[in-house]
C-alpha positions as a LaTeX table, in Angstrom:
\begin{tabular}{lrrr}
\hline
Residue & $x$ (\AA) & $y$ (\AA) & $z$ (\AA) \\
\hline
Met1 & $-6.75$ & 6.71 & $-3.97$ \\
Lys2 & $-4.74$ & 6.61 & $-0.71$ \\
Arg3 & $-4.51$ & 4.28 & 2.18 \\
Arg4 & $-4.73$ & 6.17 & 5.49 \\
Tyr5 & $-3.44$ & 4.92 & 8.84 \\
Phe6 & $-4.87$ & 6.71 & 11.97 \\
Leu7 & $-2.48$ & 5.35 & 14.47 \\
Ala8 & $-0.78$ & 6.49 & 17.59 \\
Gly9 & 2.17 & 8.94 & 17.38 \\
Ala10 & 5.28 & 8.07 & 15.44 \\
Gly11 & 8.09 & 6.59 & 17.10 \\
Thr12 & 11.93 & 6.73 & 16.57 \\
Leu13 & 13.99 & 3.56 & 16.64 \\
Thr14 & 17.85 & 4.00 & 16.44 \\
Leu15 & 19.77 & 0.84 & 16.32 \\
Ser16 & 23.66 & 0.50 & 16.25 \\
Gly17 & 24.89 & $-2.70$ & 14.61 \\
Phe18 & 27.34 & $-4.95$ & 16.36 \\
Leu19 & 28.96 & $-8.28$ & 16.01 \\
Ser20 & 31.34 & $-9.62$ & 13.28 \\
Gly21 & 30.45 & $-8.55$ & 9.63 \\
Cys22 & 32.41 & $-11.63$ & 8.33 \\
Gly23 & 34.39 & $-9.32$ & 5.99 \\
Arg24 & 31.68 & $-6.62$ & 5.12 \\
Glu25 & 32.58 & $-3.03$ & 4.72 \\
Ser26 & 33.17 & $-1.20$ & 8.02 \\
Gly27 & 31.80 & 2.21 & 8.90 \\
Thr28 & 28.73 & 1.78 & 6.85 \\
Ala29 & 25.43 & 3.30 & 7.78 \\
Leu30 & 21.62 & 3.02 & 6.76 \\
Lys31 & 19.23 & 5.59 & 7.58 \\
Val32 & 15.51 & 4.58 & 6.84 \\
Arg33 & 12.25 & 6.31 & 7.49 \\
Leu34 & 9.51 & 3.64 & 7.38 \\
Leu35 & 5.65 & 3.37 & 8.01 \\
Lys36 & 4.97 & 2.44 & 11.75 \\
Asp37 & 4.48 & $-1.12$ & 12.35 \\
Ser38 & 5.34 & $-2.20$ & 8.98 \\
Ile39 & 8.53 & $-4.03$ & 10.05 \\
Pro40 & 8.71 & $-6.17$ & 13.32 \\
Ala41 & 11.43 & $-5.20$ & 15.94 \\
Gln42 & 12.66 & $-8.83$ & 15.76 \\
Ile43 & 13.62 & $-8.33$ & 12.04 \\
Leu44 & 15.64 & $-5.23$ & 12.60 \\
Asp45 & 17.55 & $-6.96$ & 15.64 \\
Glu46 & 18.22 & $-9.91$ & 13.19 \\
Phe47 & 19.56 & $-7.60$ & 10.42 \\
Arg48 & 21.61 & $-5.66$ & 12.93 \\
Asn49 & 23.32 & $-8.68$ & 14.32 \\
Gly50 & 24.62 & $-9.82$ & 10.90 \\
Leu51 & 26.49 & $-6.34$ & 10.39 \\
Asp52 & 29.94 & $-5.25$ & 11.30 \\
Arg53 & 30.44 & $-3.69$ & 14.70 \\
Ser54 & 30.91 & $-0.39$ & 13.39 \\
Ala55 & 27.75 & $-0.35$ & 11.17 \\
Arg56 & 25.11 & 2.14 & 12.23 \\
Leu57 & 21.26 & 1.73 & 11.78 \\
Asp58 & 18.98 & 4.58 & 12.19 \\
Phe59 & 15.23 & 3.61 & 11.55 \\
Val60 & 12.45 & 6.42 & 12.10 \\
Ala61 & 8.88 & 5.51 & 11.99 \\
Glu62 & 6.15 & 7.73 & 10.63 \\
Ala63 & 2.31 & 7.13 & 11.36 \\
Gln64 & 1.02 & 7.51 & 7.90 \\
Leu65 & 2.18 & 7.19 & 4.44 \\
Leu66 & 1.06 & 10.62 & 3.66 \\
Asp67 & 3.53 & 11.80 & 6.30 \\
Leu68 & 6.50 & 9.85 & 4.45 \\
Phe69 & 5.39 & 11.34 & 1.13 \\
Thr70 & 5.50 & 14.89 & 2.51 \\
Arg71 & 8.81 & 14.23 & 4.03 \\
Leu72 & 10.25 & 13.50 & 0.57 \\
Arg73 & 8.80 & 16.56 & $-0.79$ \\
Ser74 & 10.36 & 18.70 & 2.09 \\
Trp75 & 13.76 & 17.27 & 1.08 \\
Gln76 & 13.45 & 18.57 & $-2.40$ \\
Lys77 & 11.97 & 21.86 & $-1.59$ \\
Lys78 & 13.64 & 24.88 & $-3.25$ \\
Pro79 & 13.16 & 28.69 & $-2.47$ \\
Thr80 & 10.36 & 30.34 & $-4.04$ \\
Asp81 & 11.07 & 32.93 & $-6.90$ \\
Asn82 & 9.03 & 35.51 & $-5.23$ \\
Asn83 & 10.41 & 35.55 & $-1.84$ \\
Trp84 & 13.74 & 37.26 & $-1.77$ \\
Gln85 & 14.07 & 36.61 & 2.00 \\
Glu86 & 13.85 & 32.84 & 1.61 \\
Arg87 & 16.55 & 32.90 & $-1.10$ \\
Leu88 & 18.95 & 35.10 & 1.17 \\
Leu89 & 18.59 & 33.14 & 4.27 \\
Pro90 & 21.31 & 30.40 & 4.57 \\
Phe91 & 18.88 & 27.93 & 6.09 \\
Gly92 & 15.64 & 29.33 & 5.01 \\
Asn93 & 13.25 & 27.07 & 2.93 \\
Gln94 & 16.14 & 25.74 & 0.75 \\
Lys95 & 16.53 & 22.25 & $-0.93$ \\
Thr96 & 17.95 & 19.98 & 1.55 \\
Thr97 & 20.06 & 16.74 & 1.46 \\
Pro98 & 17.70 & 13.89 & 2.22 \\
Ser99 & 18.10 & 12.49 & 5.69 \\
Ala100 & 17.35 & 9.07 & 4.86 \\
Asp101 & 18.61 & 6.45 & 2.20 \\
Leu102 & 15.46 & 4.55 & 2.22 \\
Val103 & 11.68 & 5.56 & 2.69 \\
Thr104 & 8.70 & 3.51 & 2.86 \\
Leu105 & 6.24 & 4.72 & 0.03 \\
Gly106 & 2.68 & 3.31 & $-1.01$ \\
Asp107 & 2.57 & 2.13 & $-4.73$ \\
Tyr108 & $-0.25$ & 4.97 & $-5.04$ \\
Trp109 & 2.31 & 7.54 & $-4.14$ \\
Leu110 & 4.95 & 6.33 & $-6.69$ \\
Ala111 & 3.77 & 8.14 & $-9.65$ \\
Pro112 & 3.65 & 11.57 & $-8.11$ \\
Ala113 & 6.98 & 11.06 & $-6.59$ \\
Ile114 & 8.50 & 10.19 & $-9.80$ \\
Arg115 & 6.92 & 13.20 & $-11.71$ \\
Gln116 & 7.94 & 15.57 & $-8.83$ \\
Gly117 & 11.60 & 14.23 & $-8.87$ \\
Leu118 & 11.37 & 13.20 & $-5.32$ \\
Ile119 & 13.03 & 9.91 & $-5.69$ \\
Gln120 & 15.66 & 8.00 & $-7.80$ \\
Pro121 & 15.51 & 4.56 & $-9.34$ \\
Leu122 & 17.06 & 1.37 & $-8.02$ \\
Asp123 & 19.33 & $-0.72$ & $-9.78$ \\
Pro124 & 17.80 & $-4.26$ & $-9.83$ \\
Lys125 & 21.27 & $-5.73$ & $-10.85$ \\
Gln126 & 22.25 & $-4.79$ & $-7.18$ \\
Leu127 & 19.23 & $-6.78$ & $-5.93$ \\
Lys128 & 20.09 & $-10.41$ & $-5.56$ \\
Ala129 & 16.43 & $-11.43$ & $-4.99$ \\
Trp130 & 14.86 & $-9.20$ & $-7.38$ \\
Gln131 & 13.92 & $-12.05$ & $-9.83$ \\
Gln132 & 12.29 & $-14.13$ & $-7.12$ \\
Leu133 & 9.51 & $-11.61$ & $-6.70$ \\
Pro134 & 6.19 & $-12.38$ & $-8.46$ \\
Pro135 & 6.09 & $-10.73$ & $-11.98$ \\
Glu136 & 3.07 & $-8.49$ & $-11.00$ \\
Trp137 & 4.99 & $-6.95$ & $-8.02$ \\
Arg138 & 8.17 & $-6.19$ & $-10.23$ \\
Glu139 & 5.79 & $-4.81$ & $-12.98$ \\
Ile140 & 3.93 & $-2.47$ & $-10.72$ \\
Val141 & 7.41 & $-0.53$ & $-9.78$ \\
Arg142 & 8.71 & $-0.32$ & $-13.41$ \\
Arg143 & 7.65 & 3.20 & $-14.57$ \\
Asn144 & 8.65 & 5.59 & $-17.12$ \\
Asp145 & 9.48 & 9.28 & $-16.18$ \\
Thr146 & 5.79 & 10.24 & $-16.03$ \\
Gly147 & 5.08 & 7.58 & $-13.48$ \\
Gln148 & 3.13 & 5.39 & $-15.93$ \\
Val149 & 3.72 & 1.54 & $-15.70$ \\
Asp150 & 6.11 & 0.60 & $-18.51$ \\
Pro151 & 7.72 & $-2.75$ & $-18.85$ \\
Lys152 & 10.88 & $-1.14$ & $-20.27$ \\
Gly153 & 10.99 & 1.61 & $-17.38$ \\
Lys154 & 13.25 & 1.92 & $-14.65$ \\
Val155 & 12.64 & 0.16 & $-11.29$ \\
Trp156 & 11.69 & 2.87 & $-8.86$ \\
Gly157 & 10.80 & 0.86 & $-5.75$ \\
Ala158 & 11.11 & $-2.43$ & $-4.01$ \\
Pro159 & 7.89 & $-3.99$ & $-2.49$ \\
Tyr160 & 8.15 & $-5.53$ & 0.80 \\
Arg161 & 4.62 & $-5.98$ & 1.81 \\
Trp162 & 1.21 & $-5.91$ & 0.44 \\
Gly163 & $-2.56$ & $-6.26$ & 1.13 \\
Ser164 & $-5.78$ & $-5.75$ & $-0.50$ \\
Thr165 & $-9.42$ & $-4.14$ & $-0.44$ \\
Val166 & $-11.75$ & $-6.46$ & 1.43 \\
Ile167 & $-15.45$ & $-6.82$ & 2.44 \\
Ala168 & $-16.16$ & $-6.83$ & 6.33 \\
Tyr169 & $-19.60$ & $-7.86$ & 7.50 \\
Arg170 & $-21.41$ & $-8.64$ & 10.69 \\
Arg171 & $-22.14$ & $-12.39$ & 10.87 \\
Asp172 & $-24.64$ & $-11.83$ & 13.53 \\
Lys173 & $-26.72$ & $-9.54$ & 11.47 \\
Phe174 & $-26.76$ & $-11.59$ & 8.50 \\
Glu175 & $-27.44$ & $-14.73$ & 10.40 \\
Ser176 & $-30.51$ & $-13.32$ & 12.37 \\
Ala177 & $-31.81$ & $-11.98$ & 9.07 \\
Gly178 & $-31.35$ & $-15.36$ & 7.30 \\
Leu179 & $-29.06$ & $-13.83$ & 4.62 \\
Lys180 & $-26.23$ & $-15.54$ & 3.02 \\
Pro181 & $-22.78$ & $-14.14$ & 3.75 \\
Pro182 & $-21.22$ & $-12.13$ & 1.03 \\
Thr183 & $-18.56$ & $-13.61$ & $-1.22$ \\
Asp184 & $-18.06$ & $-11.30$ & $-4.01$ \\
Trp185 & $-18.60$ & $-7.55$ & $-5.17$ \\
Ser186 & $-22.07$ & $-8.51$ & $-6.67$ \\
Asp187 & $-23.43$ & $-8.99$ & $-2.95$ \\
Leu188 & $-23.12$ & $-5.11$ & $-2.51$ \\
Trp189 & $-26.08$ & $-4.99$ & $-4.99$ \\
Arg190 & $-28.35$ & $-7.02$ & $-2.97$ \\
Glu191 & $-31.79$ & $-5.54$ & $-2.24$ \\
Glu192 & $-31.80$ & $-6.65$ & 1.36 \\
Leu193 & $-28.68$ & $-4.65$ & 2.06 \\
Arg194 & $-30.09$ & $-1.45$ & 1.07 \\
Ser195 & $-28.76$ & 1.62 & 3.23 \\
Arg196 & $-26.74$ & $-1.02$ & 5.35 \\
Ile197 & $-23.40$ & $-0.59$ & 3.46 \\
Ser198 & $-20.38$ & 1.86 & 3.91 \\
Leu199 & $-17.95$ & 2.29 & 1.15 \\
Leu200 & $-14.52$ & 4.10 & 0.99 \\
Asn201 & $-14.90$ & 7.65 & $-0.15$ \\
Gln202 & $-12.36$ & 6.83 & $-2.90$ \\
Pro203 & $-13.45$ & 7.04 & $-6.58$ \\
Arg204 & $-10.72$ & 4.66 & $-7.74$ \\
Glu205 & $-11.81$ & 1.95 & $-5.34$ \\
Val206 & $-15.67$ & 2.37 & $-5.74$ \\
Ile207 & $-15.87$ & 2.68 & $-9.59$ \\
Gly208 & $-13.09$ & $-0.10$ & $-9.73$ \\
Leu209 & $-15.05$ & $-2.52$ & $-7.83$ \\
Thr210 & $-18.15$ & $-1.68$ & $-10.02$ \\
Leu211 & $-15.99$ & $-2.41$ & $-13.04$ \\
Lys212 & $-14.82$ & $-5.69$ & $-11.44$ \\
Gln213 & $-18.61$ & $-6.75$ & $-10.73$ \\
Leu214 & $-19.19$ & $-5.97$ & $-14.41$ \\
Gly215 & $-16.48$ & $-8.43$ & $-15.31$ \\
Leu216 & $-13.98$ & $-5.86$ & $-16.44$ \\
Ser217 & $-10.59$ & $-4.72$ & $-15.15$ \\
Tyr218 & $-10.00$ & $-2.08$ & $-12.45$ \\
Asn219 & $-7.65$ & $-0.47$ & $-14.93$ \\
Thr220 & $-10.21$ & $-0.11$ & $-17.88$ \\
Pro221 & $-8.91$ & 2.92 & $-19.73$ \\
Asn222 & $-11.98$ & 4.26 & $-21.36$ \\
Leu223 & $-15.02$ & 4.46 & $-19.02$ \\
Asp224 & $-17.08$ & 6.02 & $-21.68$ \\
Lys225 & $-16.85$ & 2.64 & $-23.52$ \\
Val226 & $-18.87$ & 0.98 & $-20.39$ \\
Pro227 & $-22.64$ & 2.07 & $-21.15$ \\
Gln228 & $-23.91$ & $-0.07$ & $-18.07$ \\
Leu229 & $-21.38$ & 1.62 & $-15.70$ \\
Lys230 & $-23.26$ & 4.71 & $-14.68$ \\
Ala231 & $-26.44$ & 2.95 & $-14.09$ \\
Ala232 & $-24.51$ & 0.39 & $-11.89$ \\
Leu233 & $-23.05$ & 3.15 & $-9.86$ \\
Arg234 & $-26.41$ & 4.91 & $-9.28$ \\
Thr235 & $-27.83$ & 1.56 & $-8.16$ \\
Leu236 & $-24.99$ & 1.04 & $-5.83$ \\
Asp237 & $-25.19$ & 4.52 & $-4.38$ \\
Gln238 & $-28.73$ & 3.80 & $-3.30$ \\
Gln239 & $-27.37$ & 0.78 & $-1.21$ \\
Val240 & $-24.77$ & 2.99 & 0.64 \\
Lys241 & $-25.50$ & 4.64 & 4.06 \\
Phe242 & $-22.38$ & 6.55 & 3.82 \\
Tyr243 & $-18.86$ & 6.95 & 2.18 \\
Ser244 & $-15.79$ & 7.33 & 4.36 \\
Ser245 & $-12.03$ & 6.23 & 4.12 \\
Asn246 & $-11.37$ & 6.62 & 7.95 \\
Ala247 & $-14.79$ & 6.42 & 9.95 \\
Tyr248 & $-16.44$ & 3.14 & 8.50 \\
Gln249 & $-15.19$ & 0.87 & 11.33 \\
Gln250 & $-17.25$ & 2.14 & 14.23 \\
Pro251 & $-20.72$ & 1.96 & 12.61 \\
Leu252 & $-19.90$ & $-1.49$ & 11.68 \\
Ile253 & $-18.72$ & $-2.17$ & 15.29 \\
Leu254 & $-22.06$ & $-0.73$ & 16.66 \\
Gly255 & $-24.23$ & $-2.51$ & 13.96 \\
Asp256 & $-25.38$ & 0.68 & 12.18 \\
Thr257 & $-24.03$ & $-0.94$ & 9.04 \\
Trp258 & $-23.86$ & $-4.57$ & 8.14 \\
Leu259 & $-21.23$ & $-4.41$ & 5.56 \\
Ala260 & $-18.31$ & $-2.12$ & 5.01 \\
Val261 & $-15.42$ & $-2.12$ & 2.30 \\
Gly262 & $-12.06$ & $-1.21$ & 3.45 \\
Trp263 & $-8.35$ & $-1.83$ & 3.39 \\
Ser264 & $-7.12$ & $-5.30$ & 5.01 \\
Thr265 & $-4.68$ & $-3.53$ & 7.42 \\
Asp266 & $-7.66$ & $-1.53$ & 8.81 \\
Leu267 & $-9.85$ & $-4.58$ & 9.12 \\
Leu268 & $-7.80$ & $-7.44$ & 10.21 \\
Pro269 & $-7.14$ & $-5.85$ & 13.57 \\
Leu270 & $-10.84$ & $-5.12$ & 13.90 \\
Ala271 & $-11.98$ & $-8.66$ & 13.03 \\
Arg272 & $-9.53$ & $-10.16$ & 15.69 \\
Arg273 & $-11.04$ & $-7.69$ & 18.26 \\
Tyr274 & $-14.80$ & $-8.45$ & 17.36 \\
Arg275 & $-15.88$ & $-11.97$ & 16.83 \\
Gln276 & $-19.17$ & $-10.87$ & 15.09 \\
Ile277 & $-16.97$ & $-9.26$ & 12.38 \\
Glu278 & $-15.95$ & $-11.52$ & 9.29 \\
Leu279 & $-13.67$ & $-10.60$ & 6.46 \\
Val280 & $-13.92$ & $-11.90$ & 2.95 \\
Val281 & $-11.69$ & $-11.23$ & $-0.24$ \\
Pro282 & $-14.17$ & $-11.12$ & $-3.14$ \\
Lys283 & $-13.70$ & $-14.06$ & $-5.27$ \\
Ser284 & $-13.71$ & $-12.46$ & $-8.55$ \\
Gly285 & $-10.77$ & $-10.46$ & $-7.49$ \\
Thr286 & $-9.89$ & $-7.10$ & $-5.74$ \\
Ala287 & $-7.65$ & $-4.15$ & $-5.58$ \\
Leu288 & $-4.19$ & $-4.75$ & $-4.30$ \\
Trp289 & $-1.71$ & $-2.30$ & $-2.80$ \\
Ala290 & 2.02 & $-2.39$ & $-1.86$ \\
Asp291 & 4.38 & $-0.69$ & 0.42 \\
Leu292 & 7.77 & $-0.03$ & $-1.18$ \\
Trp293 & 11.19 & 0.98 & $-0.34$ \\
Val294 & 12.16 & 3.94 & $-2.36$ \\
Arg295 & 15.47 & 6.02 & $-2.62$ \\
Pro296 & 15.18 & 9.78 & $-1.94$ \\
Lys297 & 16.66 & 11.74 & $-4.72$ \\
Asn298 & 20.11 & 13.15 & $-3.59$ \\
Asp299 & 21.77 & 15.48 & $-6.07$ \\
Lys300 & 24.94 & 15.49 & $-4.08$ \\
Ser301 & 25.50 & 11.81 & $-4.29$ \\
Gln302 & 24.11 & 9.24 & $-6.70$ \\
Asp303 & 26.02 & 6.32 & $-5.24$ \\
Thr304 & 23.99 & 3.57 & $-3.69$ \\
Pro305 & 25.10 & 3.13 & 0.02 \\
Pro306 & 26.15 & $-0.52$ & 0.53 \\
Leu307 & 23.50 & $-1.34$ & 3.04 \\
Val308 & 20.66 & $-0.23$ & 0.93 \\
Pro309 & 20.60 & $-3.29$ & $-1.46$ \\
Gln310 & 21.63 & $-5.52$ & 1.61 \\
Trp311 & 18.63 & $-4.43$ & 3.61 \\
Ile312 & 16.15 & $-4.73$ & 0.69 \\
Asp313 & 17.45 & $-8.29$ & $-0.06$ \\
Phe314 & 17.18 & $-9.04$ & 3.59 \\
Cys315 & 13.60 & $-8.19$ & 3.59 \\
Trp316 & 13.12 & $-10.68$ & 0.69 \\
Gln317 & 14.76 & $-13.68$ & 2.42 \\
Pro318 & 12.15 & $-16.35$ & 2.88 \\
Asn319 & 12.40 & $-16.71$ & 6.63 \\
Val320 & 12.36 & $-12.84$ & 7.15 \\
Ala321 & 9.36 & $-12.55$ & 4.59 \\
Leu322 & 7.49 & $-15.11$ & 6.74 \\
Gln323 & 8.12 & $-13.18$ & 10.08 \\
Leu324 & 7.03 & $-9.83$ & 8.44 \\
Ser325 & 3.80 & $-11.72$ & 7.36 \\
Arg326 & 3.08 & $-13.21$ & 10.77 \\
Phe327 & 3.80 & $-10.18$ & 12.88 \\
Thr328 & 2.39 & $-7.27$ & 10.72 \\
Gln329 & $-1.11$ & $-6.66$ & 9.14 \\
Ala330 & 0.30 & $-7.49$ & 5.50 \\
Val331 & 2.15 & $-10.16$ & 3.73 \\
Ser332 & 5.47 & $-10.28$ & 1.89 \\
Pro333 & 5.44 & $-10.59$ & $-1.89$ \\
Val334 & 7.82 & $-13.51$ & $-1.33$ \\
Leu335 & 5.05 & $-15.62$ & 0.01 \\
Val336 & 3.13 & $-15.59$ & $-3.28$ \\
Ser337 & 6.04 & $-17.39$ & $-5.13$ \\
Met338 & 6.55 & $-19.89$ & $-2.19$ \\
Lys339 & 5.35 & $-23.63$ & $-2.35$ \\
Pro340 & 2.43 & $-24.16$ & $-0.09$ \\
Gly341 & 4.35 & $-26.55$ & 1.91 \\
Glu342 & 6.83 & $-23.75$ & 2.91 \\
Ile343 & 4.09 & $-21.49$ & 4.29 \\
Pro344 & 2.95 & $-21.98$ & 7.87 \\
Asp345 & $-0.60$ & $-23.00$ & 8.37 \\
Ser346 & $-1.38$ & $-19.84$ & 10.25 \\
Leu347 & $-0.70$ & $-17.80$ & 7.10 \\
Lys348 & $-1.88$ & $-20.34$ & 4.55 \\
Asn349 & $-5.26$ & $-20.83$ & 6.12 \\
Asn350 & $-5.85$ & $-17.07$ & 6.59 \\
Arg351 & $-7.67$ & $-16.48$ & 3.19 \\
Val352 & $-7.70$ & $-12.68$ & 3.82 \\
Ile353 & $-4.01$ & $-11.90$ & 4.62 \\
Leu354 & $-3.07$ & $-14.38$ & 1.90 \\
Pro355 & $-5.91$ & $-15.06$ & $-0.49$ \\
Pro356 & $-5.97$ & $-18.28$ & $-2.60$ \\
Pro357 & $-3.72$ & $-18.11$ & $-5.63$ \\
Glu358 & $-6.68$ & $-18.07$ & $-7.94$ \\
Val359 & $-8.07$ & $-14.95$ & $-6.26$ \\
Ile360 & $-4.72$ & $-13.21$ & $-6.42$ \\
Leu361 & $-4.47$ & $-13.90$ & $-10.15$ \\
Arg362 & $-7.89$ & $-12.23$ & $-10.51$ \\
Ser363 & $-6.68$ & $-9.19$ & $-8.56$ \\
Glu364 & $-4.97$ & $-6.06$ & $-9.73$ \\
Phe365 & $-2.89$ & $-3.15$ & $-8.67$ \\
Leu366 & $-4.42$ & 0.30 & $-9.31$ \\
Arg367 & $-2.35$ & 1.76 & $-11.93$ \\
Pro368 & $-2.01$ & 5.52 & $-12.52$ \\
Leu369 & $-4.80$ & 7.03 & $-14.54$ \\
Ser370 & $-4.30$ & 8.98 & $-17.85$ \\
Pro371 & $-5.51$ & 12.74 & $-17.53$ \\
Glu372 & $-8.35$ & 11.66 & $-19.68$ \\
Thr373 & $-9.59$ & 8.63 & $-17.63$ \\
Ala374 & $-9.05$ & 10.79 & $-14.43$ \\
Lys375 & $-11.62$ & 13.33 & $-15.85$ \\
Gln376 & $-13.97$ & 10.50 & $-16.42$ \\
Tyr377 & $-13.64$ & 9.25 & $-12.93$ \\
Gln378 & $-14.40$ & 12.70 & $-11.65$ \\
Ser379 & $-17.37$ & 13.05 & $-13.82$ \\
Leu380 & $-18.80$ & 9.78 & $-12.86$ \\
Trp381 & $-18.20$ & 10.29 & $-9.13$ \\
Ala382 & $-20.03$ & 13.63 & $-9.21$ \\
Glu383 & $-23.08$ & 11.98 & $-11.27$ \\
Lys384 & $-23.32$ & 8.75 & $-9.21$ \\
Ser385 & $-26.33$ & 10.02 & $-7.07$ \\
\hline
\end{tabular}
């Protein structure tokens, strides 16, 4: 599964820190490649204003998470053995020094980044606010060397925002047909919604929500032990008008579909523009995703630049976490641990961007699949119709 962002072209933002650093190390620099619109400009300004005058900040925005993963791979690229020209050319297709200290990566990409040697672990002892993160957000970035979640593993990323898979529906269509609005995954199987639904073209999401509807975990390890799963998927397939991970919004706007399943970052802006579109987080729980700060692997230097932990901790400060949550389409994990009275009503009352605590408890991050389970997913996806 991967989240996709089809946005305007990426932009470059270069900031030079100034003002007194109150004794902080001078001449420091921080180079970051981040997902476009995932950090508000005012947060960068605030961080810059707290640094030494000589500190340098270079933030470059990329439009999609895939672009950032591809960038990580390009920094670790080596000459191919069967191409002597590449090996002889001094600048031809050789392994390069990473041009960033930190990169945004989605949690889906964490396992392949670890397996391919694209990133290096973080030291949680250098992160003052690490223990303030909710356990689930700390757990999802502790991995072994194969990329599998491991409570004894190293910390490979720092979550700075998260979202979920949600249901979007046309309120006017439901009302005119006298239908109750959807509240949970089981509503996708309602007969009156046959051929009026669009789903993500992602086996991990669709099979996962079907498992959830059956009262099981998204991360059920052996699908062969769920005998009712295949029949449930076939029935669901009859409900679906089409599958798409990037073209499901327009049919919902036009009313060609009445209900769509998609990612909160896609659908929150849509619901703000079109009043007839409502969003709901399934009450039985849903799939969660997180955007992380990761450190590109650098064979030439294993030292952590001093501004790396400083920036990560800055993102986890409560006031910064609130700003990030208010001005982007996702929410900081810090808010999950905050008391209700510390959260503004504009966020607390938005049950999509910040679901109720009981719904968050029932929700799950999608963990990497074992090779055996991945084959079961592939087989079920091919047989669903």
